[in-house]
Amino acid sequence: MRVAIFSTKPYDRQFFEAANCDGKHEFVFFETPLNRETAPLAREFPAVCVFVNDNLNAATLLTLSEGDTRLIALRCAGYNNIDLTIARELGFTITRVPAYSPYAVAEHTIGLMLALNRRIHRAYNRVRNGNFALSGMLGFDMRDRTAAVIGTGKIGALTANLLNAFGCHLVGYDVYENPDCIALGMEYLSLEKALSVADIITLHCPLLPSTHHIIDDRAIACMKKGVMLINTSRGGLIDTQAVIRGLKSEQVGYLGMDVYEKEQKLFFEDLSDVVMQDDDFGRLLTFPNVLITGHQAFFTREAMTEIAHTTLINLNDFEANRPCANNLDLEKLAVIP
Ligand code: NAD
C-alpha cells in the first residue's frame, strides 16, 4: 500500500525502512507536518501516517477524504490532534500505537525529577565553567516524600513503580483505579486532595476536553508550597500562564516538562538561529528551577522499533481488511451530534 508518512526525520525513515525490509508497502516520506495546507500532498495515497503534532482538523480531514485517503495510521498513542467527530463522519479508519515503550516515558519522567531535585542541569554548566561551589544545589531525599500520580495507566503505573523503589509514599488520581498501583500501596484520592498532599506531582492522563488545563490557578493554589510538578503527558494539561504565576510566587518549586501546550510551533526542529516568538516559552526558560525537554520521553531505540513494527501490523490489517486491535473505536470516542 502507498503510505504518505508526514513529519518525518531521518530517524523515522531509518526505523520504518527497517520494519518494511520486505518492501510490502511503498513509503513516501514528507518532512513537513500534515495540516490543511499540506494535505493535498497525500492525494491518492490510501493511507497517511502521522505523529503527535500533525494537525488533523476538519479542513485537513476533508482534503484527505477528497484525495481518497481512507486510513490514518497514528505512530503514537495519543489522538488529541484529530477531530474524531469529522473523521467518523467521513468514514476514516484510524489506527494507533497504544503502547510502544511505556518504560521509556516513565524512565524519562524520573530523569526529570532527579535532575531538577539535584540540579544536575545546573551542575553540568557550573562544572564546565570551573565553578565547583555547592550553593543553590541543595536537594532532598526522595525517600518518604509523597508523590501524586495523575493518570495511573501504563506509564503512570510504571512511574509509580519506580517511585516506590525510591521509598516514596504514593497517592493517585484516575477515573479508574489500577490494581497494580494499589498493590504498590497507592492510595487513590480526589484530584484536589492528591494535589494538596504531594511533594511531587507527575501527570500521565491523556489530553481530553475534561483534562485540558487540569493544572490551572485553582489546582496550583491547593498544592504544597515548593511542589515539584512534572508533565511528560501532553502540554495542554497545564495552563502555562498559571504555572508561570506559580513559579513566580514560588508556589511551584520545580517544573519539569517534556511537552508544552504550544509545542507544535517549536518542537522537533532546530530553531537555534531563530528569534523566539513565544513569550510564555521564553519566560519558562528564564527560571533556574525549570527543566524542559522537547517531547523526547518516548525516544529510545526500543520504542522506535516498536512504533514502526506496530504501525506495519496496522497497515497490513487494514490492507487485508482484517479486524485490527489498534483501531480507534470512533463510535465510542467521537462526539456524535
Ligand atoms: P493509558 O491509556 O495507559 O493511561 C491513561 C490513564 O489516564 C488511564 O488510566 C485513564 O483511566 C486515565 N484517565 C483518563 N481520563 C482521565 C481523567 N479525566 N483524569 C485522570 N485520569 C484519567 O496511557 P499511557 O500509555 O499511560 O499514556 C499516558 C499519556 O502519556 C498519553 O495520553 C500520552 O499523551 C502521553 N505520552 C507521552 C509521550 C512522550 O513522549 N512524552 C509518549 C507516550 C505517551
GROMACS .gro file of C-alpha atoms and ligand atoms in nm:
model
  381
    1MET     CA    1   0.000   0.000   0.000
    2ARG     CA    2   0.124   0.355  -0.073
    3VAL     CA    3   0.163   0.544   0.252
    4ALA     CA    4   0.239   0.915   0.291
    5ILE     CA    5   0.441   0.950   0.611
    6PHE     CA    6   0.436   1.305   0.749
    7SER     CA    7   0.659   1.492   0.997
    8THR     CA    8   0.947   1.258   0.927
    9LYS     CA    9   1.306   1.296   1.037
   10PRO     CA   10   1.597   1.075   0.928
   11TYR     CA   11   1.546   0.857   1.238
   12ASP     CA   12   1.181   0.785   1.143
   13ARG     CA   13   1.294   0.681   0.797
   14GLN     CA   14   1.560   0.452   0.943
   15PHE     CA   15   1.316   0.259   1.165
   16PHE     CA   16   1.028   0.249   0.912
   17GLU     CA   17   1.253   0.126   0.630
   18ALA     CA   18   1.393  -0.145   0.858
   19ALA     CA   19   1.040  -0.260   0.953
   20ASN     CA   20   0.939  -0.264   0.584
   21CYS     CA   21   1.251  -0.455   0.470
   22ASP     CA   22   1.039  -0.691   0.256
   23GLY     CA   23   0.915  -0.386   0.060
   24LYS     CA   24   0.549  -0.480   0.115
   25HIS     CA   25   0.446  -0.114   0.138
   26GLU     CA   26   0.557   0.189  -0.060
   27PHE     CA   27   0.652   0.467   0.178
   28VAL     CA   28   0.686   0.830   0.073
   29PHE     CA   29   0.846   1.037   0.348
   30PHE     CA   30   0.746   1.401   0.387
   31GLU     CA   31   0.939   1.622   0.629
   32THR     CA   32   0.651   1.866   0.651
   33PRO     CA   33   0.380   1.819   0.913
   34LEU     CA   34   0.033   1.726   0.792
   35ASN     CA   35  -0.214   2.014   0.813
   36ARG     CA   36  -0.475   2.181   0.592
   37GLU     CA   37  -0.206   2.333   0.367
   38THR     CA   38  -0.004   2.014   0.318
   39ALA     CA   39  -0.295   1.767   0.299
   40PRO     CA   40  -0.303   1.783  -0.088
   41LEU     CA   41   0.037   1.605  -0.082
   42ALA     CA   42  -0.149   1.293   0.031
   43ARG     CA   43  -0.374   1.287  -0.277
   44GLU     CA   44  -0.435   0.928  -0.392
   45PHE     CA   45  -0.242   0.777  -0.103
   46PRO     CA   46  -0.486   0.529   0.060
   47ALA     CA   47  -0.304   0.581   0.392
   48VAL     CA   48  -0.127   0.857   0.579
   49CYS     CA   49   0.098   0.803   0.878
   50VAL     CA   50   0.112   1.090   1.128
   51PHE     CA   51   0.271   1.191   1.458
   52VAL     CA   52   0.181   1.397   1.765
   53ASN     CA   53   0.193   1.747   1.618
   54ASP     CA   54   0.026   1.682   1.282
   55ASN     CA   55  -0.300   1.874   1.277
   56LEU     CA   56  -0.592   1.664   1.155
   57ASN     CA   57  -0.867   1.920   1.195
   58ALA     CA   58  -1.185   1.925   0.985
   59ALA     CA   59  -1.021   2.103   0.689
   60THR     CA   60  -0.728   1.857   0.676
   61LEU     CA   61  -0.962   1.559   0.700
   62LEU     CA   62  -1.187   1.690   0.424
   63THR     CA   63  -0.890   1.731   0.186
   64LEU     CA   64  -0.764   1.383   0.273
   65SER     CA   65  -1.109   1.238   0.212
   66GLU     CA   66  -1.140   1.415  -0.125
   67GLY     CA   67  -0.798   1.272  -0.218
   68ASP     CA   68  -0.921   0.916  -0.146
   69THR     CA   69  -0.724   0.859   0.173
   70ARG     CA   70  -0.907   0.607   0.392
   71LEU     CA   71  -0.661   0.520   0.669
   72ILE     CA   72  -0.496   0.745   0.926
   73ALA     CA   73  -0.219   0.549   1.095
   74LEU     CA   74  -0.103   0.734   1.405
   75ARG     CA   75   0.251   0.641   1.505
   76CYS     CA   76   0.183   0.749   1.863
   77ALA     CA   77  -0.062   0.663   2.141
   78GLY     CA   78  -0.246   0.996   2.186
   79TYR     CA   79  -0.511   1.105   1.934
   80ASN     CA   80  -0.595   1.454   2.065
   81ASN     CA   81  -0.473   1.606   1.734
   82ILE     CA   82  -0.760   1.453   1.529
   83ASP     CA   83  -1.116   1.579   1.501
   84LEU     CA   84  -1.271   1.239   1.573
   85THR     CA   85  -1.627   1.351   1.503
   86ILE     CA   86  -1.542   1.464   1.149
   87ALA     CA   87  -1.318   1.159   1.098
   88ARG     CA   88  -1.613   0.935   1.184
   89GLU     CA   89  -1.847   1.128   0.956
   90LEU     CA   90  -1.602   1.095   0.666
   91GLY     CA   91  -1.561   0.721   0.729
   92PHE     CA   92  -1.189   0.714   0.811
   93THR     CA   93  -1.026   0.421   0.983
   94ILE     CA   94  -0.780   0.539   1.248
   95THR     CA   95  -0.514   0.314   1.398
   96ARG     CA   96  -0.259   0.399   1.663
   97VAL     CA   97   0.030   0.250   1.856
   98PRO     CA   98  -0.122   0.225   2.203
   99ALA     CA   99   0.199   0.125   2.380
  100TYR     CA  100   0.547   0.132   2.233
  101SER     CA  101   0.760   0.171   2.538
  102PRO     CA  102   0.587   0.299   2.846
  103TYR     CA  103   0.923   0.227   3.016
  104ALA     CA  104   1.091   0.497   2.803
  105VAL     CA  105   0.845   0.765   2.920
  106ALA     CA  106   0.842   0.652   3.284
  107GLU     CA  107   1.223   0.648   3.294
  108HIS     CA  108   1.243   0.995   3.138
  109THR     CA  109   0.992   1.120   3.394
  110ILE     CA  110   1.219   1.001   3.677
  111GLY     CA  111   1.516   1.156   3.494
  112LEU     CA  112   1.346   1.497   3.502
  113MET     CA  113   1.264   1.458   3.873
  114LEU     CA  114   1.620   1.365   3.971
  115ALA     CA  115   1.779   1.631   3.753
  116LEU     CA  116   1.555   1.903   3.898
  117ASN     CA  117   1.593   1.784   4.257
  118ARG     CA  118   1.973   1.758   4.245
  119ARG     CA  119   2.015   2.047   3.997
  120ILE     CA  120   2.206   1.830   3.753
  121HIS     CA  121   2.119   2.064   3.465
  122ARG     CA  122   2.285   2.349   3.653
  123ALA     CA  123   2.579   2.140   3.777
  124TYR     CA  124   2.664   2.044   3.418
  125ASN     CA  125   2.725   2.409   3.324
  126ARG     CA  126   2.885   2.508   3.654
  127VAL     CA  127   3.147   2.235   3.647
  128ARG     CA  128   3.234   2.308   3.285
  129ASN     CA  129   3.293   2.671   3.390
  130GLY     CA  130   3.522   2.563   3.674
  131ASN     CA  131   3.262   2.655   3.937
  132PHE     CA  132   3.254   2.381   4.199
  133ALA     CA  133   3.052   2.574   4.459
  134LEU     CA  134   2.754   2.390   4.607
  135SER     CA  135   2.538   2.690   4.694
  136GLY     CA  136   2.200   2.662   4.526
  137MET     CA  137   2.247   2.287   4.472
  138LEU     CA  138   2.076   2.158   4.788
  139GLY     CA  139   1.836   1.874   4.709
  140PHE     CA  140   1.609   1.643   4.909
  141ASP     CA  141   1.593   1.268   4.966
  142MET     CA  142   1.320   1.112   4.755
  143ARG     CA  143   1.261   0.858   5.031
  144ASP     CA  144   0.949   0.930   5.238
  145ARG     CA  145   0.828   1.204   5.003
  146THR     CA  146   0.470   1.185   4.881
  147ALA     CA  147   0.431   1.150   4.506
  148ALA     CA  148   0.096   1.202   4.332
  149VAL     CA  149   0.047   1.018   4.003
  150ILE     CA  150  -0.233   1.175   3.799
  151GLY     CA  151  -0.343   0.911   3.548
  152THR     CA  152  -0.240   0.563   3.656
  153GLY     CA  153  -0.250   0.376   3.324
  154LYS     CA  154   0.054   0.210   3.168
  155ILE     CA  155   0.303   0.497   3.206
  156GLY     CA  156   0.164   0.623   3.535
  157ALA     CA  157   0.181   0.273   3.689
  158LEU     CA  158   0.543   0.222   3.574
  159THR     CA  159   0.637   0.564   3.712
  160ALA     CA  160   0.466   0.470   4.040
  161ASN     CA  161   0.671   0.150   4.047
  162LEU     CA  162   0.997   0.344   4.008
  163LEU     CA  163   0.891   0.597   4.272
  164ASN     CA  164   0.805   0.309   4.503
  165ALA     CA  165   1.164   0.184   4.463
  166PHE     CA  166   1.284   0.524   4.591
  167GLY     CA  167   1.069   0.481   4.903
  168CYS     CA  168   0.810   0.744   4.810
  169HIS     CA  169   0.456   0.734   4.951
  170LEU     CA  170   0.220   0.700   4.657
  171VAL     CA  171  -0.112   0.872   4.607
  172GLY     CA  172  -0.305   0.867   4.282
  173TYR     CA  173  -0.594   1.011   4.091
  174ASP     CA  174  -0.765   0.845   3.797
  175VAL     CA  175  -1.116   0.778   3.674
  176TYR     CA  176  -1.033   0.405   3.719
  177GLU     CA  177  -0.823   0.252   3.995
  178ASN     CA  178  -0.534   0.035   3.874
  179PRO     CA  179  -0.489  -0.283   4.087
  180ASP     CA  180  -0.112  -0.280   4.008
  181CYS     CA  181  -0.088   0.064   4.173
  182ILE     CA  182  -0.299  -0.044   4.470
  183ALA     CA  183  -0.061  -0.340   4.511
  184LEU     CA  184   0.224  -0.087   4.540
  185GLY     CA  185   0.040   0.077   4.829
  186MET     CA  186  -0.102   0.368   4.628
  187GLU     CA  187  -0.388   0.548   4.795
  188TYR     CA  188  -0.645   0.683   4.547
  189LEU     CA  189  -0.773   1.031   4.636
  190SER     CA  190  -0.977   1.306   4.477
  191LEU     CA  191  -0.773   1.523   4.238
  192GLU     CA  192  -0.773   1.815   4.480
  193LYS     CA  193  -0.666   1.601   4.775
  194ALA     CA  194  -0.393   1.424   4.575
  195LEU     CA  195  -0.254   1.761   4.461
  196SER     CA  196  -0.266   1.902   4.814
  197VAL     CA  197  -0.070   1.626   4.990
  198ALA     CA  198   0.204   1.573   4.730
  199ASP     CA  199   0.567   1.687   4.729
  200ILE     CA  200   0.598   1.562   4.371
  201ILE     CA  201   0.315   1.560   4.114
  202THR     CA  202   0.352   1.374   3.788
  203LEU     CA  203   0.094   1.390   3.507
  204HIS     CA  204   0.012   1.081   3.299
  205CYS     CA  205  -0.351   1.120   3.193
  206PRO     CA  206  -0.444   1.180   2.829
  207LEU     CA  207  -0.538   1.523   2.696
  208LEU     CA  208  -0.917   1.528   2.668
  209PRO     CA  209  -1.169   1.811   2.698
  210SER     CA  210  -1.208   1.702   3.064
  211THR     CA  211  -0.833   1.717   3.135
  212HIS     CA  212  -0.748   2.033   2.940
  213HIS     CA  213  -0.576   2.271   3.189
  214ILE     CA  214  -0.632   2.024   3.471
  215ILE     CA  215  -0.343   2.218   3.626
  216ASP     CA  216  -0.468   2.578   3.643
  217ASP     CA  217  -0.451   2.858   3.901
  218ARG     CA  218  -0.701   2.679   4.127
  219ALA     CA  219  -0.515   2.349   4.116
  220ILE     CA  220  -0.182   2.521   4.180
  221ALA     CA  221  -0.328   2.711   4.476
  222CYS     CA  222  -0.415   2.384   4.653
  223MET     CA  223  -0.063   2.237   4.610
  224LYS     CA  224   0.207   2.241   4.880
  225LYS     CA  225   0.437   2.543   4.854
  226GLY     CA  226   0.751   2.448   4.663
  227VAL     CA  227   0.595   2.141   4.499
  228MET     CA  228   0.767   1.961   4.211
  229LEU     CA  229   0.543   1.936   3.902
  230ILE     CA  230   0.632   1.706   3.611
  231ASN     CA  231   0.447   1.674   3.281
  232THR     CA  232   0.554   1.410   3.029
  233SER     CA  233   0.198   1.352   2.900
  234ARG     CA  234   0.054   1.635   2.688
  235GLY     CA  235   0.121   2.008   2.708
  236GLY     CA  236  -0.246   2.107   2.722
  237LEU     CA  237  -0.282   1.954   3.069
  238ILE     CA  238  -0.108   2.261   3.214
  239ASP     CA  239  -0.225   2.621   3.181
  240THR     CA  240   0.117   2.769   3.101
  241GLN     CA  241   0.039   3.121   3.225
  242ALA     CA  242  -0.092   2.979   3.552
  243VAL     CA  243   0.225   2.777   3.605
  244ILE     CA  244   0.438   3.083   3.530
  245ARG     CA  245   0.243   3.267   3.803
  246GLY     CA  246   0.301   2.967   4.031
  247LEU     CA  247   0.676   2.972   3.962
  248LYS     CA  248   0.699   3.348   4.024
  249SER     CA  249   0.519   3.318   4.358
  250GLU     CA  250   0.739   3.011   4.441
  251GLN     CA  251   0.427   2.801   4.496
  252VAL     CA  252   0.575   2.576   4.227
  253GLY     CA  253   0.933   2.495   4.334
  254TYR     CA  254   1.032   2.281   4.036
  255LEU     CA  255   0.883   2.229   3.691
  256GLY     CA  256   0.986   1.950   3.454
  257MET     CA  257   0.818   1.938   3.113
  258ASP     CA  258   0.869   1.716   2.812
  259VAL     CA  259   0.557   1.857   2.648
  260TYR     CA  260   0.425   2.209   2.607
  261GLU     CA  261   0.081   2.330   2.504
  262LYS     CA  262   0.214   2.534   2.211
  263GLU     CA  263   0.488   2.288   2.117
  264GLN     CA  264   0.362   2.248   1.759
  265LYS     CA  265   0.548   2.565   1.658
  266LEU     CA  266   0.871   2.466   1.835
  267PHE     CA  267   0.944   2.105   1.899
  268PHE     CA  268   1.129   1.859   1.673
  269GLU     CA  269   1.302   2.143   1.481
  270ASP     CA  270   1.640   2.314   1.516
  271LEU     CA  271   1.538   2.674   1.584
  272SER     CA  272   1.868   2.780   1.738
  273ASP     CA  273   1.916   3.058   1.479
  274VAL     CA  274   1.560   3.188   1.506
  275VAL     CA  275   1.432   3.462   1.739
  276MET     CA  276   1.195   3.309   1.995
  277GLN     CA  277   0.844   3.442   1.930
  278ASP     CA  278   0.667   3.252   2.208
  279ASP     CA  279   0.687   3.478   2.515
  280ASP     CA  280   0.546   3.218   2.755
  281PHE     CA  281   0.806   2.963   2.648
  282GLY     CA  282   1.075   3.232   2.666
  283ARG     CA  283   0.967   3.317   3.022
  284LEU     CA  284   0.977   2.950   3.125
  285LEU     CA  285   1.337   2.929   3.005
  286THR     CA  286   1.440   3.207   3.247
  287PHE     CA  287   1.359   3.006   3.562
  288PRO     CA  288   1.652   2.815   3.715
  289ASN     CA  289   1.411   2.556   3.853
  290VAL     CA  290   1.250   2.470   3.518
  291LEU     CA  291   1.382   2.188   3.302
  292ILE     CA  292   1.232   2.135   2.957
  293THR     CA  293   1.297   1.860   2.706
  294GLY     CA  294   1.143   1.869   2.357
  295HIS     CA  295   0.899   1.576   2.357
  296GLN     CA  296   1.175   1.319   2.371
  297ALA     CA  297   1.049   1.098   2.655
  298PHE     CA  298   0.947   0.824   2.409
  299PHE     CA  299   1.270   0.842   2.211
  300THR     CA  300   1.455   0.516   2.271
  301ARG     CA  301   1.569   0.253   2.017
  302GLU     CA  302   1.319   0.008   2.164
  303ALA     CA  303   1.027   0.249   2.133
  304MET     CA  304   1.115   0.350   1.775
  305THR     CA  305   1.143  -0.017   1.674
  306GLU     CA  306   0.805  -0.095   1.832
  307ILE     CA  307   0.637   0.213   1.677
  308ALA     CA  308   0.746   0.108   1.327
  309HIS     CA  309   0.665  -0.260   1.386
  310THR     CA  310   0.313  -0.195   1.522
  311THR     CA  311   0.237   0.061   1.250
  312LEU     CA  312   0.328  -0.202   0.988
  313ILE     CA  313   0.092  -0.452   1.154
  314ASN     CA  314  -0.183  -0.186   1.147
  315LEU     CA  315  -0.120  -0.115   0.775
  316ASN     CA  316  -0.122  -0.489   0.696
  317ASP     CA  317  -0.450  -0.543   0.881
  318PHE     CA  318  -0.616  -0.251   0.704
  319GLU     CA  319  -0.493  -0.364   0.362
  320ALA     CA  320  -0.612  -0.721   0.424
  321ASN     CA  321  -0.944  -0.590   0.557
  322ARG     CA  322  -0.881  -0.774   0.886
  323PRO     CA  323  -1.005  -0.652   1.225
  324CYS     CA  324  -0.725  -0.459   1.394
  325ALA     CA  325  -0.682  -0.442   1.770
  326ASN     CA  326  -0.532  -0.094   1.736
  327ASN     CA  327  -0.827   0.069   1.557
  328LEU     CA  328  -0.982   0.363   1.740
  329ASP     CA  329  -1.347   0.294   1.814
  330LEU     CA  330  -1.492   0.611   1.662
  331GLU     CA  331  -1.847   0.513   1.756
  332LYS     CA  332  -1.737   0.541   2.120
  333LEU     CA  333  -1.487   0.826   2.101
  334ALA     CA  334  -1.645   1.071   1.858
  335VAL     CA  335  -1.887   1.332   1.986
  336ILE     CA  336  -2.195   1.231   1.788
  337PRO     CA  337  -2.434   1.522   1.736
  338NAD     P1  338  -0.305   0.484   2.932
  338NAD     O1  339  -0.426   0.490   2.846
  338NAD     O2  340  -0.246   0.350   2.964
  338NAD     O3  341  -0.333   0.560   3.070
  338NAD     C1  342  -0.401   0.681   3.078
  338NAD     C2  343  -0.472   0.683   3.213
  338NAD     O4  344  -0.534   0.810   3.226
  338NAD     C3  345  -0.580   0.575   3.226
  338NAD     O5  346  -0.563   0.503   3.345
  338NAD     C4  347  -0.709   0.655   3.225
  338NAD     O6  348  -0.812   0.598   3.306
  338NAD     C5  349  -0.660   0.786   3.286
  338NAD     N1  350  -0.754   0.896   3.264
  338NAD     C6  351  -0.841   0.915   3.160
  338NAD     N2  352  -0.914   1.026   3.182
  338NAD     C7  353  -0.872   1.077   3.299
  338NAD     C8  354  -0.911   1.191   3.375
  338NAD     N3  355  -1.008   1.273   3.332
  338NAD     N4  356  -0.848   1.214   3.492
  338NAD     C9  357  -0.749   1.130   3.535
  338NAD     N5  358  -0.709   1.020   3.469
  338NAD    C10  359  -0.770   0.995   3.352
  338NAD     O7  360  -0.197   0.577   2.859
  338NAD     P2  361  -0.038   0.574   2.878
  338NAD     O8  362   0.024   0.481   2.779
  338NAD     O9  363  -0.007   0.558   3.022
  338NAD    O10  364  -0.003   0.722   2.831
  338NAD    C11  365  -0.042   0.835   2.907
  338NAD    C12  366  -0.019   0.961   2.826
  338NAD    O11  367   0.122   0.978   2.804
  338NAD    C13  368  -0.077   0.955   2.682
  338NAD    O12  369  -0.211   1.001   2.683
  338NAD    C14  370   0.011   1.045   2.604
  338NAD    O13  371  -0.050   1.172   2.597
  338NAD    C15  372   0.139   1.056   2.688
  338NAD     N6  373   0.260   1.009   2.619
  338NAD    C16  374   0.367   1.094   2.612
  338NAD    C17  375   0.484   1.053   2.549
  338NAD    C18  376   0.606   1.141   2.541
  338NAD    O14  377   0.699   1.112   2.463
  338NAD     N7  378   0.617   1.246   2.619
  338NAD    C19  379   0.489   0.925   2.490
  338NAD    C20  380   0.377   0.841   2.502
  338NAD    C21  381   0.263   0.885   2.566
   0.00000   0.00000   0.00000
